[in-house]
Coordinates of C-alpha atoms and ligand atoms in Angstrom, one line a residue:
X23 CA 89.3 113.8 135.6
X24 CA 89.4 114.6 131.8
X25 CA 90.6 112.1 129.1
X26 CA 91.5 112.3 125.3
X27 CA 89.7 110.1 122.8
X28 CA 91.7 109.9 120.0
X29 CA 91.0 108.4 116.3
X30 CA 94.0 107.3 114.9
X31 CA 94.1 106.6 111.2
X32 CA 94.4 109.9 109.5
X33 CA 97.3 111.5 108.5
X34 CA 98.0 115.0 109.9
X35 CA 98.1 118.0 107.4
X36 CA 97.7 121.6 108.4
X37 CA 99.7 124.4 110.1
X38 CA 99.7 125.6 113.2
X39 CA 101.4 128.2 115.9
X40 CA 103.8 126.6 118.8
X41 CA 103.6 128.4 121.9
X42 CA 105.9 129.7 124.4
X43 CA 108.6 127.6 126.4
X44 CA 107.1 126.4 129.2
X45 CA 110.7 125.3 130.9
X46 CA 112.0 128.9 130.0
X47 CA 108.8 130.9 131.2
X48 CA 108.8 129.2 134.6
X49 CA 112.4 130.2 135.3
X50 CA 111.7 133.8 134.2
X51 CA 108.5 134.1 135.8
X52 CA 110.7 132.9 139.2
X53 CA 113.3 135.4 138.1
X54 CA 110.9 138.4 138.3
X55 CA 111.3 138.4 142.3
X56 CA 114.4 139.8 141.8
X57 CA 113.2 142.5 140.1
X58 CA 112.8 145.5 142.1
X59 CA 110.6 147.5 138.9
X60 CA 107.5 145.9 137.5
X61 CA 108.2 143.5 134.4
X62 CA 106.1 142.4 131.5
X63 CA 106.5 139.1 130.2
X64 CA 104.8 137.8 126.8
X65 CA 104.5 134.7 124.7
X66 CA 103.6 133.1 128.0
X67 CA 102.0 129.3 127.2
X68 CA 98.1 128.6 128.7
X69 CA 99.5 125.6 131.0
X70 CA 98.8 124.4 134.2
X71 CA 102.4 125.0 135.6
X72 CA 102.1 128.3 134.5
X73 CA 98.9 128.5 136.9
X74 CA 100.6 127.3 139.6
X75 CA 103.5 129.4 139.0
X76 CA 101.4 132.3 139.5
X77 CA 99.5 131.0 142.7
X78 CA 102.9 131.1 143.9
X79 CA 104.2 133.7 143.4
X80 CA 100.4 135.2 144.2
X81 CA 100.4 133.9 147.7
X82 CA 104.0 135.6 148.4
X83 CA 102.5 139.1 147.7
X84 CA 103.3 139.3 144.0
X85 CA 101.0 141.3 142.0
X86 CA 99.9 140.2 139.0
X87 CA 97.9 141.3 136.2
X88 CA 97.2 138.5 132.9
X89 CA 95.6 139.6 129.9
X90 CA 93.3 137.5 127.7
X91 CA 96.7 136.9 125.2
X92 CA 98.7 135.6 128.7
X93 CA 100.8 138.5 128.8
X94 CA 101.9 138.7 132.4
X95 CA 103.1 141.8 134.3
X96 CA 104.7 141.0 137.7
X97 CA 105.5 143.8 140.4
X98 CA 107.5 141.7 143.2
X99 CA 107.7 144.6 145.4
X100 CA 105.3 144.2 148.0
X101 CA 106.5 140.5 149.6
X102 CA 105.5 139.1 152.7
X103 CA 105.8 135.7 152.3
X104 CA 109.1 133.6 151.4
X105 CA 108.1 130.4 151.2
X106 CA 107.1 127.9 148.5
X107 CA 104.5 125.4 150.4
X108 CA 104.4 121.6 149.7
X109 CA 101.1 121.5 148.2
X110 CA 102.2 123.7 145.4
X111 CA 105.7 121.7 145.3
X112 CA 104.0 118.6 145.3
X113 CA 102.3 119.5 141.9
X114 CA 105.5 121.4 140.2
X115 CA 108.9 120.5 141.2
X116 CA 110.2 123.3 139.5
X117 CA 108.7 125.4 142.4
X118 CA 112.7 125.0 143.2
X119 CA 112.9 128.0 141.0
X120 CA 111.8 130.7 143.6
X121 CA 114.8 129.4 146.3
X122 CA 117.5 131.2 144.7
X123 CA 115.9 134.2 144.3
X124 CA 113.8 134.8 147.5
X125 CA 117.3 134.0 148.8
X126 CA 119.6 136.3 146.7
X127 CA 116.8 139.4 146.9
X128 CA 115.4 139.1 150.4
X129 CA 118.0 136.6 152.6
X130 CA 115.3 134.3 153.3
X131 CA 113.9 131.4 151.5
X132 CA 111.3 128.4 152.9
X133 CA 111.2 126.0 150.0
X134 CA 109.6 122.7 150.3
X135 CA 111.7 119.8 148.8
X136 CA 110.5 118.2 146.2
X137 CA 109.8 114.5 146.3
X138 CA 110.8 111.7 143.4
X139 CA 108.6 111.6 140.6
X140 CA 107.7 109.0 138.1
X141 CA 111.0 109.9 135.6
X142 CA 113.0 109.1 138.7
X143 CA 114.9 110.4 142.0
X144 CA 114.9 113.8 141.2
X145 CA 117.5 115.2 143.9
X146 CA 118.3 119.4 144.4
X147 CA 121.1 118.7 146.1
X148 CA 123.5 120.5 143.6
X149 CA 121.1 123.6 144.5
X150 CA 121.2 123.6 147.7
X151 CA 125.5 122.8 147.8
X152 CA 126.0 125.5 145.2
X153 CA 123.9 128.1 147.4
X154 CA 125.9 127.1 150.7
X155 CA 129.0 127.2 148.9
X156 CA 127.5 131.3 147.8
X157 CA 127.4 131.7 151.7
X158 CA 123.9 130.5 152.2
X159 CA 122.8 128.9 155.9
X160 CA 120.6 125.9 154.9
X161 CA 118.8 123.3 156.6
X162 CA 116.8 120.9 155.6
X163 CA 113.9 120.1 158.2
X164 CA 110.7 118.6 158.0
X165 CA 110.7 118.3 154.3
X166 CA 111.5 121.9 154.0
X167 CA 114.4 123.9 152.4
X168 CA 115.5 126.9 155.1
X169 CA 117.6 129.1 153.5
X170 CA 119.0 132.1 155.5
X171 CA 121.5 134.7 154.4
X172 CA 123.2 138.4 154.8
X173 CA 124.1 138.8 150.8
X174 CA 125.2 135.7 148.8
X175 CA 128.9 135.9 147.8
X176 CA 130.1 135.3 144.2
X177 CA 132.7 131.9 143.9
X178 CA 133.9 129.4 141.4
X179 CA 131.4 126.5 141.1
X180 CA 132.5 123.1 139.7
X181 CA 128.6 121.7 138.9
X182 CA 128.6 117.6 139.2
X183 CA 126.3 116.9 137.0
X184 CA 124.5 119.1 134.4
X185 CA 121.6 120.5 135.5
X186 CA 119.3 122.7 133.7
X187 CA 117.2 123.9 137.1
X188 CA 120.3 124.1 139.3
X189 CA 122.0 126.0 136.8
X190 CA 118.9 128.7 137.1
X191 CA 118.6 128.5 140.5
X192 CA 122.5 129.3 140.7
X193 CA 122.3 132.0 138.2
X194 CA 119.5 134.0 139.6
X195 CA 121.1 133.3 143.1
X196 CA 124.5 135.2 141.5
X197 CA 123.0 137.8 139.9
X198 CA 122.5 139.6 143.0
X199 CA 125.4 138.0 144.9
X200 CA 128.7 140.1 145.9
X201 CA 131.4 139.8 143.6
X202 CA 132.1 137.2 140.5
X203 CA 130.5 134.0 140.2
X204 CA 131.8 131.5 137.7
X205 CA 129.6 128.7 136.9
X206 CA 131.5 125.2 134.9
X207 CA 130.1 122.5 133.5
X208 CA 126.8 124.8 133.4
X209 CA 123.6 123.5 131.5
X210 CA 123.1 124.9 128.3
X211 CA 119.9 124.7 127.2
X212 CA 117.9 127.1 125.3
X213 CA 115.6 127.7 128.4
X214 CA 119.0 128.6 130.6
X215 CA 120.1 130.7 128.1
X216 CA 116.7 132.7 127.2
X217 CA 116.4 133.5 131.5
X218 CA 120.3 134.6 131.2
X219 CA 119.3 137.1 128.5
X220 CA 116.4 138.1 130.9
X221 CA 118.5 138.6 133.7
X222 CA 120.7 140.6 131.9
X223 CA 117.6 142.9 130.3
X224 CA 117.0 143.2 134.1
X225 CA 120.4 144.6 134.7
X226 CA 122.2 141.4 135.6
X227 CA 126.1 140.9 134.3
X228 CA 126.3 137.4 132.5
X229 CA 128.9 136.4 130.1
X230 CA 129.4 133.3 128.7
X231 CA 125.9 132.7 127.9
X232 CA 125.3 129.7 125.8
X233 CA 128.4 128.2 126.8
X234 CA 129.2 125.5 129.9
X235 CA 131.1 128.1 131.4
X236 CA 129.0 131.5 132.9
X237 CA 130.3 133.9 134.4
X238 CA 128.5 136.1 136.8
X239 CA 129.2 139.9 138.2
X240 CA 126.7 140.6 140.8
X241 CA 124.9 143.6 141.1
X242 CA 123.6 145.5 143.9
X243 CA 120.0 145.7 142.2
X244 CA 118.0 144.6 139.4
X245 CA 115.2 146.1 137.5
X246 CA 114.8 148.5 134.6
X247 CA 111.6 151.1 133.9
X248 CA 109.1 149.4 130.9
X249 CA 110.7 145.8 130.6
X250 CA 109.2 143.6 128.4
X251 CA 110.1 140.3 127.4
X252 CA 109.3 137.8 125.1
X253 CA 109.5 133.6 125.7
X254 CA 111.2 131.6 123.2
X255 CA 109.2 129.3 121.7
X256 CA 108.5 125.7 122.7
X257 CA 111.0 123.1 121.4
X258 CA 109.6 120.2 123.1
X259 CA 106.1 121.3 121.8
X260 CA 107.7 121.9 118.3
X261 CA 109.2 118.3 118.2
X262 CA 106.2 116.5 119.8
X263 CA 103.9 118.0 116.8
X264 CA 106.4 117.4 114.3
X265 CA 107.0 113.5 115.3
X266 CA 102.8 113.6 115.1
X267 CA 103.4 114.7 111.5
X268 CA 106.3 112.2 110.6
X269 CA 104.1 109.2 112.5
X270 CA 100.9 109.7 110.8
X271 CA 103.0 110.1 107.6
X272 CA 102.0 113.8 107.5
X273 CA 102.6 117.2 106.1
X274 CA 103.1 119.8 109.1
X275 CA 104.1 123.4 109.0
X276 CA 104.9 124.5 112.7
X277 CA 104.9 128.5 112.6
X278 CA 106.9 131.4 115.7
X279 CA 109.1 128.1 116.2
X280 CA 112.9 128.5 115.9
X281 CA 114.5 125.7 113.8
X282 CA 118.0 126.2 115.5
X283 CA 117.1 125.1 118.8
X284 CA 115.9 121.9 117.5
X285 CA 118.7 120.4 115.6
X286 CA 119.2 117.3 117.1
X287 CA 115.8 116.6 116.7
X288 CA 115.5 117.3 113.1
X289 CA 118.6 115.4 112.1
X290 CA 116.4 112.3 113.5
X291 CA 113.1 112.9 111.8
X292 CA 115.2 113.4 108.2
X293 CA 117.2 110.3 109.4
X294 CA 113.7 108.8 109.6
X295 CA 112.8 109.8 106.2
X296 CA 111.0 113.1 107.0
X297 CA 111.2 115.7 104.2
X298 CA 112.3 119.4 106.2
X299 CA 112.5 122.5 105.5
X300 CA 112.9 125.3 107.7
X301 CA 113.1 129.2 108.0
X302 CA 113.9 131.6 110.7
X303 CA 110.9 131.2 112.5
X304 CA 108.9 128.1 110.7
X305 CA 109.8 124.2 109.8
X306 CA 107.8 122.1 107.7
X307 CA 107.8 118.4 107.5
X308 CA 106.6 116.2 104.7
X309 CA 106.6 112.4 105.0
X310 CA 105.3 112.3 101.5
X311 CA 102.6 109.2 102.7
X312 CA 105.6 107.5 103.6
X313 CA 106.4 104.8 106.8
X314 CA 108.5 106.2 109.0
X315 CA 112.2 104.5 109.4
X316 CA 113.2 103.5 112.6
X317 CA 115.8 105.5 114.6
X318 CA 118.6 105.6 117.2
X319 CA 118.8 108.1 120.4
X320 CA 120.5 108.4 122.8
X321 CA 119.6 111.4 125.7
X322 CA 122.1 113.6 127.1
X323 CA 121.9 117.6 127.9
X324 CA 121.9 120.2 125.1
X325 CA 122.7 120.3 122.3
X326 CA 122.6 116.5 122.2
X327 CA 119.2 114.9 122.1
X328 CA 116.7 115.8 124.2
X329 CA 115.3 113.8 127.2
X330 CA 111.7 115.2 126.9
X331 CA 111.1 114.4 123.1
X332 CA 112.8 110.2 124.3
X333 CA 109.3 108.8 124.6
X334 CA 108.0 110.8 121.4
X335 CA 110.3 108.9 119.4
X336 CA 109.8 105.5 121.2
X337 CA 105.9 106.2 120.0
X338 CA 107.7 106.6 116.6
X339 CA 110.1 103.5 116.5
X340 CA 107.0 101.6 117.2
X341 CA 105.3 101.8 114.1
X342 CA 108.3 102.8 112.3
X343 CA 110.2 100.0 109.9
X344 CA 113.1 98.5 111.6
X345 CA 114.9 98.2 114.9
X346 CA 115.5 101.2 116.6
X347 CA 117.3 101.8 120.1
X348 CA 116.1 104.3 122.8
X349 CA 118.8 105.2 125.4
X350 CA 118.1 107.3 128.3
X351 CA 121.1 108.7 130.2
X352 CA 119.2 111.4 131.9
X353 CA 116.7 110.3 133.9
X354 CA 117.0 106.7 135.4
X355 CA 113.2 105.7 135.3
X356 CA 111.9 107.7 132.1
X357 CA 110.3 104.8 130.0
X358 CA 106.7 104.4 132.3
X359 CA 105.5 104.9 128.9
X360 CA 106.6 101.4 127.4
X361 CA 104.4 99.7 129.3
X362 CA 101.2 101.4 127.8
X363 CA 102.7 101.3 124.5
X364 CA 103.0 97.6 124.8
X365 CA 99.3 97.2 125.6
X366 CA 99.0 99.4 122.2
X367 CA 100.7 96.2 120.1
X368 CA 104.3 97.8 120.4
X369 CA 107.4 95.1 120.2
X370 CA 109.6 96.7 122.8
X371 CA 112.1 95.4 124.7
X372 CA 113.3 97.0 128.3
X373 CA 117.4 96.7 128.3
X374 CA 118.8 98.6 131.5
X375 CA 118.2 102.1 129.9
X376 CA 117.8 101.0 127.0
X377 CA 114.9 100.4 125.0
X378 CA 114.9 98.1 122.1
X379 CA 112.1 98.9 119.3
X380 CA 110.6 96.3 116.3
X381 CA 108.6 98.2 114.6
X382 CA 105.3 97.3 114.4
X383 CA 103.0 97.4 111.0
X384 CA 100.3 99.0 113.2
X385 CA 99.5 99.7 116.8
X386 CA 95.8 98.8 117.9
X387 CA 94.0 101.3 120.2
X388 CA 93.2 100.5 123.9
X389 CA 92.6 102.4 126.8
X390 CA 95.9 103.9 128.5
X391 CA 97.1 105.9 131.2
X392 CA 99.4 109.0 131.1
X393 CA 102.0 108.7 134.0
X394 CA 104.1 111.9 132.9
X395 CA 103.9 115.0 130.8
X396 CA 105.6 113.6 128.0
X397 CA 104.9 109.9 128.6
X398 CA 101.7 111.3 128.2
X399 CA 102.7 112.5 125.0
X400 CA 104.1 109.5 123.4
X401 CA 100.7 107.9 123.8
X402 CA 98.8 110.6 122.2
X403 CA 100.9 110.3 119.2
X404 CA 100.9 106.4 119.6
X405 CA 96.6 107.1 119.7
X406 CA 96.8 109.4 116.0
X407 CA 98.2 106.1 114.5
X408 CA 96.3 103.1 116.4
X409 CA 93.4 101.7 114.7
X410 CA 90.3 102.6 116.6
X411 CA 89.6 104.9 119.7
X412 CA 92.0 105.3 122.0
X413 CA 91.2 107.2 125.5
X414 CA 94.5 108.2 127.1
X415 CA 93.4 109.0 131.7
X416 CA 95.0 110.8 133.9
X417 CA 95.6 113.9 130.9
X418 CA 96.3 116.3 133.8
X419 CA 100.1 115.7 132.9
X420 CA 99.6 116.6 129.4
X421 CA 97.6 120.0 130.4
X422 CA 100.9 120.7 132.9
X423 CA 103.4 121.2 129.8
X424 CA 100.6 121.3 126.3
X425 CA 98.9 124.5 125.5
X426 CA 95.2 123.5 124.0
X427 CA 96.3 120.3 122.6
X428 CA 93.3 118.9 121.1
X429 CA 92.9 122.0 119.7
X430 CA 95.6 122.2 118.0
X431 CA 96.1 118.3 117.0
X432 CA 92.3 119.1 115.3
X433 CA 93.8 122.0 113.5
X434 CA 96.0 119.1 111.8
X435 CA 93.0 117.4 111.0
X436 CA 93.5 114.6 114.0
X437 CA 90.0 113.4 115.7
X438 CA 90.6 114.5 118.9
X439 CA 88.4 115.2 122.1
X440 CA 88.5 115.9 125.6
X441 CA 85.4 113.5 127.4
X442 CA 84.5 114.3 130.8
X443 CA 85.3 111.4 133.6
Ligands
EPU529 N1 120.4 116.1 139.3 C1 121.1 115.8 140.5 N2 121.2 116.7 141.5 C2 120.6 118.0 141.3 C3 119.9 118.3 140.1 C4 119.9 117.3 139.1 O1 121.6 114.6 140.6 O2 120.8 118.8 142.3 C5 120.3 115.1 138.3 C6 118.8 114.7 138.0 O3 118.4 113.7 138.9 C7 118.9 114.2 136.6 C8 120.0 115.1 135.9 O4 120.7 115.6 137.0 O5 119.4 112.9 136.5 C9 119.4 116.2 135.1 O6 118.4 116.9 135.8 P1 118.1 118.4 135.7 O7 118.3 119.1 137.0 O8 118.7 119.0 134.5 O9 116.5 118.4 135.4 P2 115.5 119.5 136.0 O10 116.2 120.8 136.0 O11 114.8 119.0 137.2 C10 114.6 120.3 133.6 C11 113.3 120.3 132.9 C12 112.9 118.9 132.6 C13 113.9 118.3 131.7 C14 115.3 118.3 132.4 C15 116.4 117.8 131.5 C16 112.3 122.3 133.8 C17 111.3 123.0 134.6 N3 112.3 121.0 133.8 O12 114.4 119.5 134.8 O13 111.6 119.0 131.9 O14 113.6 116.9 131.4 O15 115.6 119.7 132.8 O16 116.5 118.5 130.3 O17 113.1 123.0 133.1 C18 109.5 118.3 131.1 O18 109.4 119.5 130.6 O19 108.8 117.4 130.8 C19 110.6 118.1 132.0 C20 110.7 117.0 132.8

C-alpha cells in the first residue's frame, strides 16, 4: 500500500487546474443507464471511485469507451445484469446510485446495502422508503436490496432528512416514473443540481432545480442523438487546495473552478485572514506570509458549510491563532481525524460533536494514518505545515476522491511523494 511523504515548511505558491466533481460524476455516470442513446460525458476526474463506477456499470453490460483526457461515452443498451455486487459496494457506498435507475429503466434492481463506514451509520433507508412509496416491491435479504417493479408511479415525497444521494436516487427513479413526482425538503447541492441538468439534457422534466422543492414529470423515455456533457468542477477539491494555501500562508490561484459554489467556504478563509479574489471560473488566495486566524463552523447541507471540507479546517484551526470550534451536524462520527492530528502536536478537544481547537504555533511531523477520504485530507494539509517528514498510510482514501494529488500539491511547490509500502 502507497503512502505520502510530505515536507512541511514551505509555503505553497503556484496555480493549478481543479478537476471534475467527483460526487456529481458518480450520480451522472449512474444516470446514464437510463439513457436509451449513447452519452458522452467529460471533465470526468482520474479517481478510484470513478474506476469502480465503471467496473460497475462494465460488469452490467454497459459499454464503455475512455479516452486518454477521461472523456467517457456510455451506451447502456445492451444490459444483462441488474445488480450492484457487495464487493464493489463494500469499496463505494455510492454504488446506491445505480438502484433507482436499473429500477426506473428496467423494473429490476439487486443492490447490495451498504454497510457503516468510518464517518458513521450511513443508513439508505430514505431510498429505499421513497422508492416503495413510487410503487417499488423491495426486500431486503441477505444484505441485499431487491427491488422489483411494473413502472414507478410519480407522488409527493416529504424527505426526513436531507440527503444528497437519496435525493439522486429519487430523481433518476422519477424521471422515468408515471405521472408527477414532487420532491420536499430535497438536497440541494451543486452535485444534485448538475445530474438534474443532465437528466433534463437527457430528456427528463425537472423544475425546481436548485431549490428544496423538485418537481418531476416523468417521461416515457430518455435519451437524445450526440449528448455531451460536461462535470462541474470539484468544490471539495477547490477548498481542500485553497485551505493548503491559507495554512502554509500561501499564494494559490485555483483555475476551471466556479467561485459561486463555494461561498460558504470562502467567507471562512477571508474570516481567517485570507486575501480572495475570484472570477467566473478562477479564485485566488493570498495569505500575504500571514498566520492563519482561527475559525468557527458549523456543518449542515448546502448552501451552509460543507461536511467534506470540516476536517480541512480542523487541520487549519490547529495551527491557526486562537480558539476555533468545529461542529459537525452531518455525520455523527466524522472527526477520526483528531486523533492523528493530536499525535501531530494539535490542542484539540473532543466535545459531543463538537471539536474545540487552541491553535498551535506549529505542528511536528509523525507518522499517521488516513481513515477517510477527507480525514485523509486534513492530514496532508496538517503534513505541508509540520516540521519534518510526515508519511500519511492507508492513502487509498485520498486516491478514492483526489485526482493526482502529489502532483498537483508539487505544482504549488509542496515536497511531496508517493513511497511504495
Ligand atoms: N441519511 C439517513 N437516511 C438515508 C440517507 C441519509 O439517515 O436514507 C443521513 C445520513 O446518515 C447523514 C445525513 O442523512 O447523517 C446526510 O447524508 P447524505 O445521504 O446526504 O450523504 P450521502 O448522500 O451518503 C453525499 C456525499 C458525501 C457527503 C454527503 C453530505 C456522494 C457520493 N457522497 O453522501 O461525500 O459527505 O453527501 O454532503 O455524493 C465525500 O465526498 O467525502 C463524501 C463523504
Amino acid at each position: 500500500m502507497d503512502k505520502l511523504l510530505i515536507t512541511g515548511g514551505q509555503p505553497l505558491a503556484g496555480e493549478l487546474r481543479i478537476s471534475g466533481a467527483k460526487n456529481a460524476a458518480l450520480p451522472i455516470l449512474a444516470a446514464t443507464l437510463l439513457s436509451d442513446k449513447p452519452v458522452s460525458v467529460g471533465n470526468i476526474p482520474h479517481l478510484h471511485d470513478i474506476t469502480t463506477t465503471l467496473e460497475l456499470l462494465g460488469q452490467m453490460g454497459v459499454d464503455l469507451m475512455v479516452d486518454e483526457k477521461m472523456n467517457i461515452e456510455v451506451n447502456a443498451n445492451h444490459i444483462n445484469k441488474f445488480e450492484a455486487p457487495y464487493e464493489l459496494v463494500k469499496t463505494m457506498r455510492a454504488s446506491i446510485l445505480v438502484l433507482g435507475p436499473l429500477l426506473a429503466r428496467f423494473g429490476e434492481a439487486h443492490v447490495s446495502l451498504p454497510g457503516g463506514c468510518a464517518i458513521g451509520t450511513r443508513p439508505v433507508d430514505i431510498h429505499i422508503d421513497s422508492l416503495i412509496k413510487m410503487g417499488a416491491n423491495i426486500q431486503v435479504e441477505a444484505g441485499y436490496i431487491h427491488a422489483t417493479a411494473k413502472r414507478l408511479i410519480g407522488c409527493h415525497l416529504l424527505l426526513d432528512k436531507v440527503t444528497v444521494t437519496g435525493t439522486e436516487n429519487i430523481l433518476m427513479a422519477a424521471a422515468l416514473a408515471d405521472g408527477v413526482t414532487i420532491i420536499e425538503n430535497a438536497a440541494k447541492e451543486p452535485e444534485v443540481t448538475d445530474l438534474a441538468h443532465f437528466l433534463n439534457k437527457m430528456g427528463a422534466k425537472i423544475t425546481g432545480i436548485g431549490s428544496d422543492i423538485l418537481t418531476v414529470e416523468g417521461v416515457e423515455r430518455l435519451g437524445v442523438e450526440n449528448l455531451r456533457y460536461e462535470i462541474l468542477p470539484d468544490r471539495i477539491e477547490t477548498g481542500t487546495y485553497l485551505v493548503a494555501g491559507a495554512i502554509t500562508r500561501g499564494r494559490v490561484k485555483l483555475k476551471n473552478t466556479d467561485p459561486r459554489i463555494l461561498d460558504a467556504v470562502l467567507v471562512k478563509l477571508r474570516e481567517a485572514g485570507a486575501d480572495i479574489e475570484c472570477g467566473d471560473t478562477w479564485i485566488e488566495l493570498n495569505m500575504h506570509g500571514k498566520r492563519p486566524k482561527a475559525v468557527n463552523i458549523r456543518t449542515a447541507p448546502y448552501p451552509a458549510f460543507p461536511t467534506d471540507m470540516q476536517a480541512q479546517f480542523t487541520a487549519l484551526n490547529s495551527v491557526a491563532d486562537g480558539i476555533g470550534l468545529i461542529t459537525e451536524t452531518v455525520f455523527e462520527n466524522r472527526f477520526m481525524h483528531v486523533q492523528e492530528l493530536l499525535r501531530m502536536g494539535a490542542q484539540i478537544k473532543l466535545e459531543s460533536n463538537t471539536a474545540i481547537c487552541s491553535g498551535a504555533e506549529h505542528l511536528t511531523a509523525a507518522p499517521v494514518m488516513a481513515t477517510d477520504l477527507r480525514a485523509s485530507a486534513s492530514l496532508v494539509l496538517a503534513g505541508l505545515v509540520a516540521q519534518g517528514e510526515t508519511l500519511v498510510d492507508r492513502i487509498y482514501h485520498i486516491d478514492r476522491g483526489y485526482d493526482h494529488i502529489e502532483e498537483k500539491l508539487t505544482q504549488l511547490g509542496a515536497t511531496i511523494r508517493r513511497v511504495p509500502n
